[in-house]
Coordinates of C-alpha atoms and ligand atoms in Angstrom, one line a residue:
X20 CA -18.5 -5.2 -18.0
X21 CA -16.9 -5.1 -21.1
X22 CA -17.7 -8.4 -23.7
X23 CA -13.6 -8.6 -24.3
X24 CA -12.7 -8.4 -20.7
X25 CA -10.7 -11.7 -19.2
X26 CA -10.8 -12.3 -15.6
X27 CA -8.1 -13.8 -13.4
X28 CA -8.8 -14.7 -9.8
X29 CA -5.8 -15.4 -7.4
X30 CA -6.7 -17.3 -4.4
X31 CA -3.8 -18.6 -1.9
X32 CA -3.8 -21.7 0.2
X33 CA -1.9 -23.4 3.0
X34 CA -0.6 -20.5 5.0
X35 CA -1.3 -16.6 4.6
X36 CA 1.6 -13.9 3.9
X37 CA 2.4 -16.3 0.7
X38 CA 3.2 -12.8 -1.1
X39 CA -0.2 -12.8 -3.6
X40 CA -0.3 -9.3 -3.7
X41 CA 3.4 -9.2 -5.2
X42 CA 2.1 -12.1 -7.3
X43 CA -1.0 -10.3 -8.6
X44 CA 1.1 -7.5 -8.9
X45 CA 3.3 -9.5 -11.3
X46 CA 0.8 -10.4 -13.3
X47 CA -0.6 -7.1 -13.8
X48 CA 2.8 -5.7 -14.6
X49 CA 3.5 -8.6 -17.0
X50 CA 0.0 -8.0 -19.3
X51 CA 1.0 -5.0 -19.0
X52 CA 4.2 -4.6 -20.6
X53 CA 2.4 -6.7 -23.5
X54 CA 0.2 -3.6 -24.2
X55 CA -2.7 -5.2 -22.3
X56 CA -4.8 -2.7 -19.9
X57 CA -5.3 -4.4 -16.2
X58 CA -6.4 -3.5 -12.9
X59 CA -6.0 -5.4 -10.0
X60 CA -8.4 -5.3 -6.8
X61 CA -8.9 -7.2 -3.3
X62 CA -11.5 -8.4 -1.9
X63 CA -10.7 -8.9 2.1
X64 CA -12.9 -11.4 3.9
X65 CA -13.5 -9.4 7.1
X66 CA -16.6 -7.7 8.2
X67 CA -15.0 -4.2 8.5
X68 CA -15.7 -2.0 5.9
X69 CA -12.2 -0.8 5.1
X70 CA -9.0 -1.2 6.8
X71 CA -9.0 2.6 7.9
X72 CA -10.6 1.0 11.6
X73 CA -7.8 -1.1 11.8
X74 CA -4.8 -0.9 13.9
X75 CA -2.0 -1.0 12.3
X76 CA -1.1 -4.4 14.2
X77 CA -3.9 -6.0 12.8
X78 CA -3.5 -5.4 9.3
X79 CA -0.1 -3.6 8.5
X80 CA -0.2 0.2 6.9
X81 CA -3.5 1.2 5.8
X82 CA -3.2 2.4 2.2
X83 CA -5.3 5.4 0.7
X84 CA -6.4 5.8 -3.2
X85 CA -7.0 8.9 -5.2
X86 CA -10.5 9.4 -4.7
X87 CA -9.6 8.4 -0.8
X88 CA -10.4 4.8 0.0
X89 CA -8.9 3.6 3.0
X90 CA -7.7 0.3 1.6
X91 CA -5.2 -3.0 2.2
X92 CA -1.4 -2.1 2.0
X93 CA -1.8 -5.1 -1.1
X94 CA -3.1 -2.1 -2.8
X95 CA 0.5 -0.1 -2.6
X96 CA 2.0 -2.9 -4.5
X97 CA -0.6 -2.8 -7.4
X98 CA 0.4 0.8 -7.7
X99 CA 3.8 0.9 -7.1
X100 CA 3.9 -2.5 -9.8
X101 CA 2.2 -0.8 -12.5
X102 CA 1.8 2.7 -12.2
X103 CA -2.3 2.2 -12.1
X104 CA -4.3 4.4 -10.0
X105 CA -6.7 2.6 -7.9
X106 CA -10.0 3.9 -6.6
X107 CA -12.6 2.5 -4.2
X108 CA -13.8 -0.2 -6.7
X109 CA -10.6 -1.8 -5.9
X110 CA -10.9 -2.4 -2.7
X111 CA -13.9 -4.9 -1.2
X112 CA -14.3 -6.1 1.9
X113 CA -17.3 -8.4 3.4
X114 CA -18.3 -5.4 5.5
X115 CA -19.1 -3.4 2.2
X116 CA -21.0 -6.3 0.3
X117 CA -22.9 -6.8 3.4
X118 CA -24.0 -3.5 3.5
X119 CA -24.8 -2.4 0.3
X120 CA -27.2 -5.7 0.2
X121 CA -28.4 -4.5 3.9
X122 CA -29.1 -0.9 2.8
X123 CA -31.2 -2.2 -0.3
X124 CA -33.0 -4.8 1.6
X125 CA -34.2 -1.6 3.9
X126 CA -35.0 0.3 0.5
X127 CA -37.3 -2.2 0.0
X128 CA -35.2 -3.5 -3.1
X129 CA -35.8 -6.9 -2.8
X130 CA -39.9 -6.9 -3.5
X131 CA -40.2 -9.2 0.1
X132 CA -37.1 -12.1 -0.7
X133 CA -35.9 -13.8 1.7
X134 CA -32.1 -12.3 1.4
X135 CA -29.3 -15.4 1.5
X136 CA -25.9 -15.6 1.3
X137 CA -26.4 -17.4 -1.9
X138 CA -27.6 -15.6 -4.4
X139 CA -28.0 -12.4 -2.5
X140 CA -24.4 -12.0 -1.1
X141 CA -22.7 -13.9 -3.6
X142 CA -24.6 -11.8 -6.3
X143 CA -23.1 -8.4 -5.2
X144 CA -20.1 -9.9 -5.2
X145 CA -20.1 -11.1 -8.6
X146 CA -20.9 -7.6 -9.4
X147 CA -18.2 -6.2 -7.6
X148 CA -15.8 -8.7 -9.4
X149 CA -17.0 -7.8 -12.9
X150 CA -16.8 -3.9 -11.7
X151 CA -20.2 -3.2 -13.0
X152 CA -20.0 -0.2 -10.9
X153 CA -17.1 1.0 -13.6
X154 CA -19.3 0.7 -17.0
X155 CA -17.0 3.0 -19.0
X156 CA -14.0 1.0 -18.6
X157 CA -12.4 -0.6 -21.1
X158 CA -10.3 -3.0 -19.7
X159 CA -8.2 -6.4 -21.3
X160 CA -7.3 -8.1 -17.3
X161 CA -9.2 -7.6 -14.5
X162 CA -6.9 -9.6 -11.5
X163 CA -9.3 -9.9 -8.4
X164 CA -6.6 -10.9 -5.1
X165 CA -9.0 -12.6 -3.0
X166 CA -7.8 -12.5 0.9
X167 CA -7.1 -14.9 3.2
X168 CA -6.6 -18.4 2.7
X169 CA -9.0 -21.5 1.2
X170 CA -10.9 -23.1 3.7
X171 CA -12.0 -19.9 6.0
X172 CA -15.1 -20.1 6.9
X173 CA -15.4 -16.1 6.1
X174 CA -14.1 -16.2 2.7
X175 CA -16.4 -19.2 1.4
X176 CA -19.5 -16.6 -0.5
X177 CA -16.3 -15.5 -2.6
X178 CA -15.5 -18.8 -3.3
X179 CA -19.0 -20.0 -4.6
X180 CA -18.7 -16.3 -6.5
X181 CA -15.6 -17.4 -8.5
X182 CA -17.1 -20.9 -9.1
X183 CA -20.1 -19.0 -10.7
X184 CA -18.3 -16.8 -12.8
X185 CA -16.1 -19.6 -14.0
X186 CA -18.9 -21.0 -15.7
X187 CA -20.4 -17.5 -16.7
X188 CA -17.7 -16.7 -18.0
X189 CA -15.9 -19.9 -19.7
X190 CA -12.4 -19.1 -20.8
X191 CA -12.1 -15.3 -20.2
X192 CA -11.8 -16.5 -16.6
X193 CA -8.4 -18.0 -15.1
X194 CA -7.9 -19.3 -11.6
X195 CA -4.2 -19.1 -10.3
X196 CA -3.9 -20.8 -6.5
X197 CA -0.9 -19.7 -4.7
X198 CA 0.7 -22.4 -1.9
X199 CA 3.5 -23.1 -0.1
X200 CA 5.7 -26.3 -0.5
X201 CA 7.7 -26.5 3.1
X202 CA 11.7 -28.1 2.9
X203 CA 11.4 -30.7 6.1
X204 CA 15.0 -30.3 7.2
X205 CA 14.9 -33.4 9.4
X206 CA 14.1 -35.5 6.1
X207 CA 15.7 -33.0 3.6
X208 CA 12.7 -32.8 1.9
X209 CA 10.3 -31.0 0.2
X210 CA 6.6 -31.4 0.7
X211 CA 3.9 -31.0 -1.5
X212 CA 1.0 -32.6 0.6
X213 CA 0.1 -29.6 2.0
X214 CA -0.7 -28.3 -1.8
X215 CA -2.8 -31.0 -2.7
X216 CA -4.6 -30.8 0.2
X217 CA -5.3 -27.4 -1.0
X218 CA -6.2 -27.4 -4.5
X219 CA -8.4 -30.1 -2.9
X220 CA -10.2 -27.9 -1.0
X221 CA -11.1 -25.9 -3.8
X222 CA -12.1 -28.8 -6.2
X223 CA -14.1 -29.4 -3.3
X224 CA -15.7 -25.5 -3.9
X225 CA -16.2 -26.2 -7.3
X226 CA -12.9 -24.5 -8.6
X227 CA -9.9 -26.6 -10.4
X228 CA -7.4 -24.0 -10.8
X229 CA -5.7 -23.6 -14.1
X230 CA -2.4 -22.3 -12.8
X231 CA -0.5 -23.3 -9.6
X232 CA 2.2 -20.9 -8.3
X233 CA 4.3 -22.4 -5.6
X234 CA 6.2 -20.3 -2.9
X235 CA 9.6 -22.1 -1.9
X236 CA 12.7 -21.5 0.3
X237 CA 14.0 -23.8 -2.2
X238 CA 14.3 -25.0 -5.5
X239 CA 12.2 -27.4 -6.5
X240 CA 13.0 -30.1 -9.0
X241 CA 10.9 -30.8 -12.1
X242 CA 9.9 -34.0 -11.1
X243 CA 7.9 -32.6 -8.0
X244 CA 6.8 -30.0 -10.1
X245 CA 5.5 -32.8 -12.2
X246 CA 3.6 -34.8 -9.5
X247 CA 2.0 -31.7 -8.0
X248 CA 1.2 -31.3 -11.7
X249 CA -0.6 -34.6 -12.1
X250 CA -2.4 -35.0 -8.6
X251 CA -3.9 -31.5 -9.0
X252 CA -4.9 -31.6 -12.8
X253 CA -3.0 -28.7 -13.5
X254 CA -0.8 -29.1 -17.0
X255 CA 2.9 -29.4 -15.9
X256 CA 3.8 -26.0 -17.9
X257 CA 1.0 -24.4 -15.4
X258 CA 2.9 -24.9 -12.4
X259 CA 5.2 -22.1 -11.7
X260 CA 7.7 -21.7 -8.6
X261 CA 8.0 -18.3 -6.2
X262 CA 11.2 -18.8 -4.7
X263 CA 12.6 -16.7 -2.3
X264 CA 13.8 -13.6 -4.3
X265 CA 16.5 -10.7 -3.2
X266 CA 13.8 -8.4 -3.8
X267 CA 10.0 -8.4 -4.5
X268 CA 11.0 -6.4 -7.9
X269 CA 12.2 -9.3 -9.5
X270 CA 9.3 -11.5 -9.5
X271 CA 7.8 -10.3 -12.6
X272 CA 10.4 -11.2 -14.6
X273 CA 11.1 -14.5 -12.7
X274 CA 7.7 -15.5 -13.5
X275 CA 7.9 -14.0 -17.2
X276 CA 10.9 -16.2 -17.4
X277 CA 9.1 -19.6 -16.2
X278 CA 6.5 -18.2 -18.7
X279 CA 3.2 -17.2 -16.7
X280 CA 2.0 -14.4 -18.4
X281 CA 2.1 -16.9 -21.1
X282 CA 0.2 -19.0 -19.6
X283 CA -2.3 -16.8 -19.0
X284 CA -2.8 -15.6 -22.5
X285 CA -2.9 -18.9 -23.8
X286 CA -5.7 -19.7 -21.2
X287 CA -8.0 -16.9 -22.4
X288 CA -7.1 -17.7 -26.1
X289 CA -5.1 -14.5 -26.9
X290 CA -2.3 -14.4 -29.3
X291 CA 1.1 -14.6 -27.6
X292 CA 2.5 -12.2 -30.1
X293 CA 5.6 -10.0 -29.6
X294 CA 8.3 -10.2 -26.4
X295 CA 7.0 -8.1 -23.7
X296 CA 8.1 -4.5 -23.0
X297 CA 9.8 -4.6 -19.6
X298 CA 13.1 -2.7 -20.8
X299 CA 12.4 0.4 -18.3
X300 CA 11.9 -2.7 -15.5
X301 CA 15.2 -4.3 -16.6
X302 CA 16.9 -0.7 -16.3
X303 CA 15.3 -0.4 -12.6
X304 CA 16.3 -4.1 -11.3
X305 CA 20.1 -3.5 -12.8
X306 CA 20.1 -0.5 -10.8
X307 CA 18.7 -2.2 -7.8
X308 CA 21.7 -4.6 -7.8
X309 CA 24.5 -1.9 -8.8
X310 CA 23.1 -0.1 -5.8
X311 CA 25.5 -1.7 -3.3
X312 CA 27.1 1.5 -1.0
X313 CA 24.7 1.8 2.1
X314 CA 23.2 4.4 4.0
X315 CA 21.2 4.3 7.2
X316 CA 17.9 6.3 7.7
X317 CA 15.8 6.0 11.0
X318 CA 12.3 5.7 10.8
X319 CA 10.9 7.2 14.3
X320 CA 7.5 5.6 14.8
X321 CA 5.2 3.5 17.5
X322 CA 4.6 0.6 15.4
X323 CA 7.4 -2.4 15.8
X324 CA 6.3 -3.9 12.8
X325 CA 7.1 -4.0 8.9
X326 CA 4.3 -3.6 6.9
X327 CA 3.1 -1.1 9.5
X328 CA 5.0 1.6 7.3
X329 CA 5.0 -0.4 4.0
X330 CA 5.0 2.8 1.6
X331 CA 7.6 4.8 3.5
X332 CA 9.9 2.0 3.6
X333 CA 9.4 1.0 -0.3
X334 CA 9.3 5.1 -1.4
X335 CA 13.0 5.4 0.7
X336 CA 14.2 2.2 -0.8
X337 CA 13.3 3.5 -4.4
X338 CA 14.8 6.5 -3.9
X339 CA 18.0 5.0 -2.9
X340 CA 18.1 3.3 -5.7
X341 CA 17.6 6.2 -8.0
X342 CA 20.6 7.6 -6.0
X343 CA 22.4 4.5 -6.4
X344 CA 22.4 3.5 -2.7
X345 CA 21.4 0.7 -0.8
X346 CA 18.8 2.0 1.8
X347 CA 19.0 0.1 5.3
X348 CA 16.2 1.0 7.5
X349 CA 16.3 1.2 11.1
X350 CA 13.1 1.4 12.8
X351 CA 13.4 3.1 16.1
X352 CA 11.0 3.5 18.5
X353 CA 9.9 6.8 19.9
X354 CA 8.4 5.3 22.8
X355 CA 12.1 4.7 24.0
X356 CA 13.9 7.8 22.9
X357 CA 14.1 10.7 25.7
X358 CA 16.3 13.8 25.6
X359 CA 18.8 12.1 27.4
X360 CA 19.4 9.0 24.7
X361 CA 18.1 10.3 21.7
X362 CA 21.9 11.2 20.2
X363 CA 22.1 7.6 21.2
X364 CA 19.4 6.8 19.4
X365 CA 20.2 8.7 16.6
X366 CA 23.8 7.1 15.8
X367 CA 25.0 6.7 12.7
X368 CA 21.5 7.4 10.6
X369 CA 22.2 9.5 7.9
X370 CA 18.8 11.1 7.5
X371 CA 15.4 10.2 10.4
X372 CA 12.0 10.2 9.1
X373 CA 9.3 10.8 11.6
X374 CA 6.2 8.5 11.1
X375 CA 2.6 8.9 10.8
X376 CA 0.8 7.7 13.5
X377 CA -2.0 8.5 15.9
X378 CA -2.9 9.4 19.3
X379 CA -0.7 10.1 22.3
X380 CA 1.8 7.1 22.6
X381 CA 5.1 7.6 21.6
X382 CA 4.9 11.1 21.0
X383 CA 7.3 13.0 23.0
X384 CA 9.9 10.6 21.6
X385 CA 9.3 12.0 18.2
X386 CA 8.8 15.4 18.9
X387 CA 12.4 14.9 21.2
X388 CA 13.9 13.3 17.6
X389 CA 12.8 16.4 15.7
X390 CA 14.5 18.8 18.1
X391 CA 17.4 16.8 17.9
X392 CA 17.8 17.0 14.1
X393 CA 16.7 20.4 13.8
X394 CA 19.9 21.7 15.9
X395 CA 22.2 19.1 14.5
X396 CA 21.1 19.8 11.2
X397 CA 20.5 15.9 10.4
X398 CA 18.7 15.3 6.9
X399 CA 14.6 14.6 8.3
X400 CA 11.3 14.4 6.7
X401 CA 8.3 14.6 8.4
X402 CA 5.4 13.1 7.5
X403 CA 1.5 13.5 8.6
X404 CA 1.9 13.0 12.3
X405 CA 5.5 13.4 11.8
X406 CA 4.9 16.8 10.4
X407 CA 2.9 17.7 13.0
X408 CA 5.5 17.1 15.7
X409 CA 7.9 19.1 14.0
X410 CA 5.5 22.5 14.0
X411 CA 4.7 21.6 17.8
X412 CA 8.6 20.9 18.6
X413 CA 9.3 24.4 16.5
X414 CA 6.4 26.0 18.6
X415 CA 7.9 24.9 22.2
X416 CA 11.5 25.5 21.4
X417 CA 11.7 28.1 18.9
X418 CA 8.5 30.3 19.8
X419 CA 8.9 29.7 23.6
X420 CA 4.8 28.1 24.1
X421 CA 6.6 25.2 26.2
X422 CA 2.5 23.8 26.2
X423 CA 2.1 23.9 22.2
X424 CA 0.6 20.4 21.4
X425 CA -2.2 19.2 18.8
X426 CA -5.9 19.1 19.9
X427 CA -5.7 16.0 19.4
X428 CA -3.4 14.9 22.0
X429 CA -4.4 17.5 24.4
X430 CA -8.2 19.2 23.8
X431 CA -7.1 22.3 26.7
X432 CA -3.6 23.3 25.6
X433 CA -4.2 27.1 24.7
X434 CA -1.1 27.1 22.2
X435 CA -3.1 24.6 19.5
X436 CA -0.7 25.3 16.9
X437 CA -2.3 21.8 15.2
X438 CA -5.6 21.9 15.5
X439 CA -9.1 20.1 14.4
X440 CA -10.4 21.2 10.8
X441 CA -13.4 22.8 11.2
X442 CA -14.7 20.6 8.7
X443 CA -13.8 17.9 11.3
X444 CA -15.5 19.3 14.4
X445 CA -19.4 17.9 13.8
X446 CA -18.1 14.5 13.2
X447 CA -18.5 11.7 15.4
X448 CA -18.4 8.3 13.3
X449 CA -14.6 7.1 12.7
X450 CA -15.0 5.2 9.6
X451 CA -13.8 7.0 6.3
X452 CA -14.3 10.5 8.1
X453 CA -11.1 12.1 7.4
X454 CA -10.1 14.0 5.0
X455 CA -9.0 11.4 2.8
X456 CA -7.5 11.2 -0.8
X457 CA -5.6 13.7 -3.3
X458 CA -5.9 17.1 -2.7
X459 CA -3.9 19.6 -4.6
X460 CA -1.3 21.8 -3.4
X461 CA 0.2 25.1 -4.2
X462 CA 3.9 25.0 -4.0
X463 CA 5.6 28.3 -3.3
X464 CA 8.7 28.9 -5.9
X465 CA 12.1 29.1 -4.9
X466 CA 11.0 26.6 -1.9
X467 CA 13.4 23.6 -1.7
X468 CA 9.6 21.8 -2.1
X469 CA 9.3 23.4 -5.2
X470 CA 12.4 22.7 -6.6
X471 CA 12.5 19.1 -5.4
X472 CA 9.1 18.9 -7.2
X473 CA 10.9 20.0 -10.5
X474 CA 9.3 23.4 -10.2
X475 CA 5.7 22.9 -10.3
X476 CA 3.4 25.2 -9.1
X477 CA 0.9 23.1 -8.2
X478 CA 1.1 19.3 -7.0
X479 CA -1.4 16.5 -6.4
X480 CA -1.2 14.7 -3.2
X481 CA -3.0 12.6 -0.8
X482 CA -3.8 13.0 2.3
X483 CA -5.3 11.3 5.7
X484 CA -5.6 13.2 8.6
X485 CA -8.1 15.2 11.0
X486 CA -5.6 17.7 12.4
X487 CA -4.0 20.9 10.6
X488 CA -1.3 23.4 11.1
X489 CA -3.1 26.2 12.9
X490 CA -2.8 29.3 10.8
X491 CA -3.4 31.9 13.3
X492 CA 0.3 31.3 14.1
X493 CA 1.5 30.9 10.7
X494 CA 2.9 34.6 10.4
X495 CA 5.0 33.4 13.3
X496 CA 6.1 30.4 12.3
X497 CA 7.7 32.7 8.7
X498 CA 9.6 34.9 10.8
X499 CA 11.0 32.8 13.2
X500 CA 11.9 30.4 10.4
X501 CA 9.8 27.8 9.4
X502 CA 8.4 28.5 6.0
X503 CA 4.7 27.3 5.4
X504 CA 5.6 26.8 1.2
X505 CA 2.6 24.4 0.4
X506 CA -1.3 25.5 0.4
X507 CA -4.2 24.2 -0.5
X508 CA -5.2 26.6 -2.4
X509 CA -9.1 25.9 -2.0
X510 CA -9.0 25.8 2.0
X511 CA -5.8 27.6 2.5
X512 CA -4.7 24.6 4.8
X513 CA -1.0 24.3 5.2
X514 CA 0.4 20.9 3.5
X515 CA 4.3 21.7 3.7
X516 CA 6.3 23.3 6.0
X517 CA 10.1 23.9 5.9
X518 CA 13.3 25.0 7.4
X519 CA 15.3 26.4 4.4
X520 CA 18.2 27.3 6.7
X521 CA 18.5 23.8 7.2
X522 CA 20.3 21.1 5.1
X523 CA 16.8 19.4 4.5
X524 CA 14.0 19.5 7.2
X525 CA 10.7 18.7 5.7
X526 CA 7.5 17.8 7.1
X527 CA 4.3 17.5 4.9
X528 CA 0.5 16.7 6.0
X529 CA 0.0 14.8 3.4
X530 CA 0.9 11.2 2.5
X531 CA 3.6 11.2 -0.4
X532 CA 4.5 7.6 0.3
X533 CA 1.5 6.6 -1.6
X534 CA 2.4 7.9 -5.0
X535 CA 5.7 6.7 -5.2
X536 CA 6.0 3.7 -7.8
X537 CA 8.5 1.5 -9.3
X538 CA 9.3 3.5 -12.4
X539 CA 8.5 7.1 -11.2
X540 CA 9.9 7.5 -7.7
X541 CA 8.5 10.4 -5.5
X542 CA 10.8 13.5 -6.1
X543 CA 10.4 14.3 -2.6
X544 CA 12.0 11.0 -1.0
X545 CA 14.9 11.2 -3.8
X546 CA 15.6 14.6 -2.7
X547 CA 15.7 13.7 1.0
X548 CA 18.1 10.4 0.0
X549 CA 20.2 12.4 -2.2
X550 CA 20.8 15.0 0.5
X551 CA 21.5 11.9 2.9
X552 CA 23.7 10.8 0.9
Ligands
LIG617 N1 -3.2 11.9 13.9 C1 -3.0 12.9 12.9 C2 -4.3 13.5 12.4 O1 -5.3 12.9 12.4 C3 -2.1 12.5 11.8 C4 -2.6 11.4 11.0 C5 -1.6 10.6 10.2 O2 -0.4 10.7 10.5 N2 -2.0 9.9 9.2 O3 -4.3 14.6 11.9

């Protein structure tokens, strides 16, 4: 912990899916872009120890870090905001604090203590919010997202966490609370009783938040602002409005303009100083709106639900941007498509990307889409699982082994052409057992990879899988087509296969959704929109 370091907590109240990711995000971008150095990090009130267990269903995309944390999709939006790199320090759940307090108990740590949820639990979590596991950082904003919503039983040891800090910590510690204010259309009203009950719930905990940020459908007029203001003991420049945006991207600057990042610096007793440097933002939002001629890519996956791809669908929006299109997504799902509907399907998409995914369940419908595109020479990219069903789809139609499949949907087939890593085979537990985070990745040159990568040799990316392209057929796959152009160079594992014959067919093992961001777009998924388009 660093003696200059201010702490700001978000909590959210009311209802969940208020948006406090995109509002933590905000913040971080806003300190940022007044020379201040932030990171931002969850702490989920489940017992799980990361999301990677999760089904998608549960908990929407699973997002991976650098160093290969399997952590919230809240996480995405922190990067893609502000160009941060997390790590597994940003990423807390119960489950962990549990057991690293667990595991020292058994080490005998605790010299015979009874261990409590207060001080014990609450302890490591105080730790964990101050990122004493991160001594070297040097850090101006540390934004801690807390999950959930006030008043769950789970998430009250975090509570009593922040209410001890507060006092540890005086002013370098801000509390935002993030509620909702619903518009009663029978009485043409808005109501704010639900946000008083809230902030009452925390004064209850101990915490008066210094900064209320209130999601609307509508606008809200000052004087309600004003009597949320004075029934919460928040100061009436403290209460900001979320209203429903065109897109997430212009929140920051619709909360620099009501003037929280000012807010927060006055809170913590730094200088306001110069205007903020959010040019390149301003450049990207005015692109965002000129951005108006559409094009429709379908993403081919299992999962009927949003967030369930959150990083594709942001990376192809970016991209479009940066091409100066409007992306509309389609989600369409393989489940449904057969050979006999899939140019139904298929209509009017410009470009299909194939999904990650697991296990059996809708895979024929993807490896059906890839065959599809392949002969009609439709735009697709391919990604983990996705990728995979492309080499197997290559495999039965190209190299005539009509059984070709991935271990991993069928442990007999004799034409593996994805198979278990051998690194994989002795493992049993689930949990955090893939391989998991960046890997690097040798490009071969003159590859429309390589090119799209701006010509480097040798790229970063991360990855989350248990299955690989089977090289004992890779001398195959070359001359009948399919060019394996990315390597790790370490394991020789093949991370990028393409068709070069082809107007862009892509798939690659690894995840490059992850390390697309706001200002620096993945060169991959702007390649594949400006072929699209
Ligand atoms: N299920 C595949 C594997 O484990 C792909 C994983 C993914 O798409 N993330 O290799």
């Amino acid at each position: 912990m660093n003696k200059k370091t201010n702490y700001i907590f978000i909590t959210g109240g009311v209802v969940s899916s208020l948006g406090k990711g995109i509002i933590s995000a905000s913040i971080g971008k806003l300190l940022q872009a007044r020379g201040y150095q932030v990171t931002i990090q969850k702490f989920d009130p489940y017992i799980n120890i990361d999301p990677g267990t999760l089904n998608p269903y549960e908990h929407g995309e699973c997002y991976v870090t650098m160093d290969g944390m399997e952590t919230d999709l809240d996480l995405g939006h922190y990067e893609r905001f502000t160009g941060i790199h997390t790590t597994q320090h940003n990423s807390i759940t119960t489950g962990r604090i549990y057991k690293t307090v667990i595991d020292r108990e058994r080490r005998g740590d605790y010299l015979g203590k009874t261990i409590q949820v207060v001080p014990h639990i609450t302890d490591e979590i105080k730790r964990r919010m101050l990122r004493m596991d991160e001594p070297d950082e040097h850090l101006d904003f540390v934004i801690t997202e807390v999950g959930g919503t006030i008043g769950d039983i789970e998430s009250a040891p975090f509570m009593e966490a922040i209410r001890q800090l507060r006092w540890q910590l005086g002013r370098r510690a801000v509390c935002v609370h993030l509620t909702y204010v619903p518009y009663l259309k029978a009485a043409e009203e808005m109501k704010t009783k639900p946000t008083q009950h809230s902030v009452k719930e925390l004064q209850g905990m101990g915490i008066q938040p210094d900064i209320l940020v209130l999601r609307t459908e509508r606008h809200l007029e000052d004087a309600m602002r004003a009597k949320v203001a004075s029934f919460c003991n928040v100061e009436l420049n403290c209460v900001f409005l979320s209203e429903d945006m065109p897109s997430i991207y212009e929140v920051p600057v619709s909360m620099q303009q009501q003037g929280l990042d000012a807010a927060i610096l006055r809170k913590v007793g730094l200088p306001l100083s110069e205007q903020p440097d959010m040019q390149s933002w301003l450049d990207f939002l005015d692109k965002q709106r000129r951005a108006t001629r559409e094009i429709h890519i379908g993403l081919v996956g299992k999962y009927d639900l949003q967030d369930a791809y959150k990083s594709i669908r942001e990376s192809l929006n970016l991209a479009g941007i940066y091409n100066d299109v409007k992306t509309i997504l389609h989600f369409i799902n393989s489940e449904q498509i057969t050979s006999e509907n899939v140019a139904e399907q298929l209509a009017g998409m410009a470009g299909i990307v194939i999904c990650p995914g697991f296990g059996q369940r809708g895979i024929e419908g993807k490896i059906i889409t890839s065959q599809y595109t392949r002969i009609h020479n439709i735009p697709t990219f391919g990604i983990c699982l996705g990728m995979q069903m492309m080499v197997i789809e290559f495999a039965r139609n190209v190299l005539g082994y009509k059984d070709a499949n991935s271990r991993e949907m069928d442990n007999k087939t004799p034409h593996n052409v994805i198979d278990l890593m051998e690194e994989q085979k002795n493992i049993m537990d689930k949990g955090g057992t893939m391989r998991l985070g960046a890997y690097p990745c040798a490009l071969r040159a003159g590859s429309r990879a390589y090119e799209a990568y701006g010509q480097h040799s040798i790229i970063m990316e991360r990855h989350r899988h248990r299955y690989e392209f089977n090289n004992a057929y890779k001398e195959e796959y070359e001359q009948n087509g399919m060019q394996c152009v990315g390597i790790n160079p370490s394991a020789n594992l093949v991370e990028i296969v393409e068709i070069p014959t082809h107007r862009w067919f892509i798939g690659t093992q690894y995840h490059p959704e992850y390390t697309s961001t706001v200002l620096h777009p993945h060169p991959l998924f702007i390649s594949f929109i400006q072929t699209c388009k």
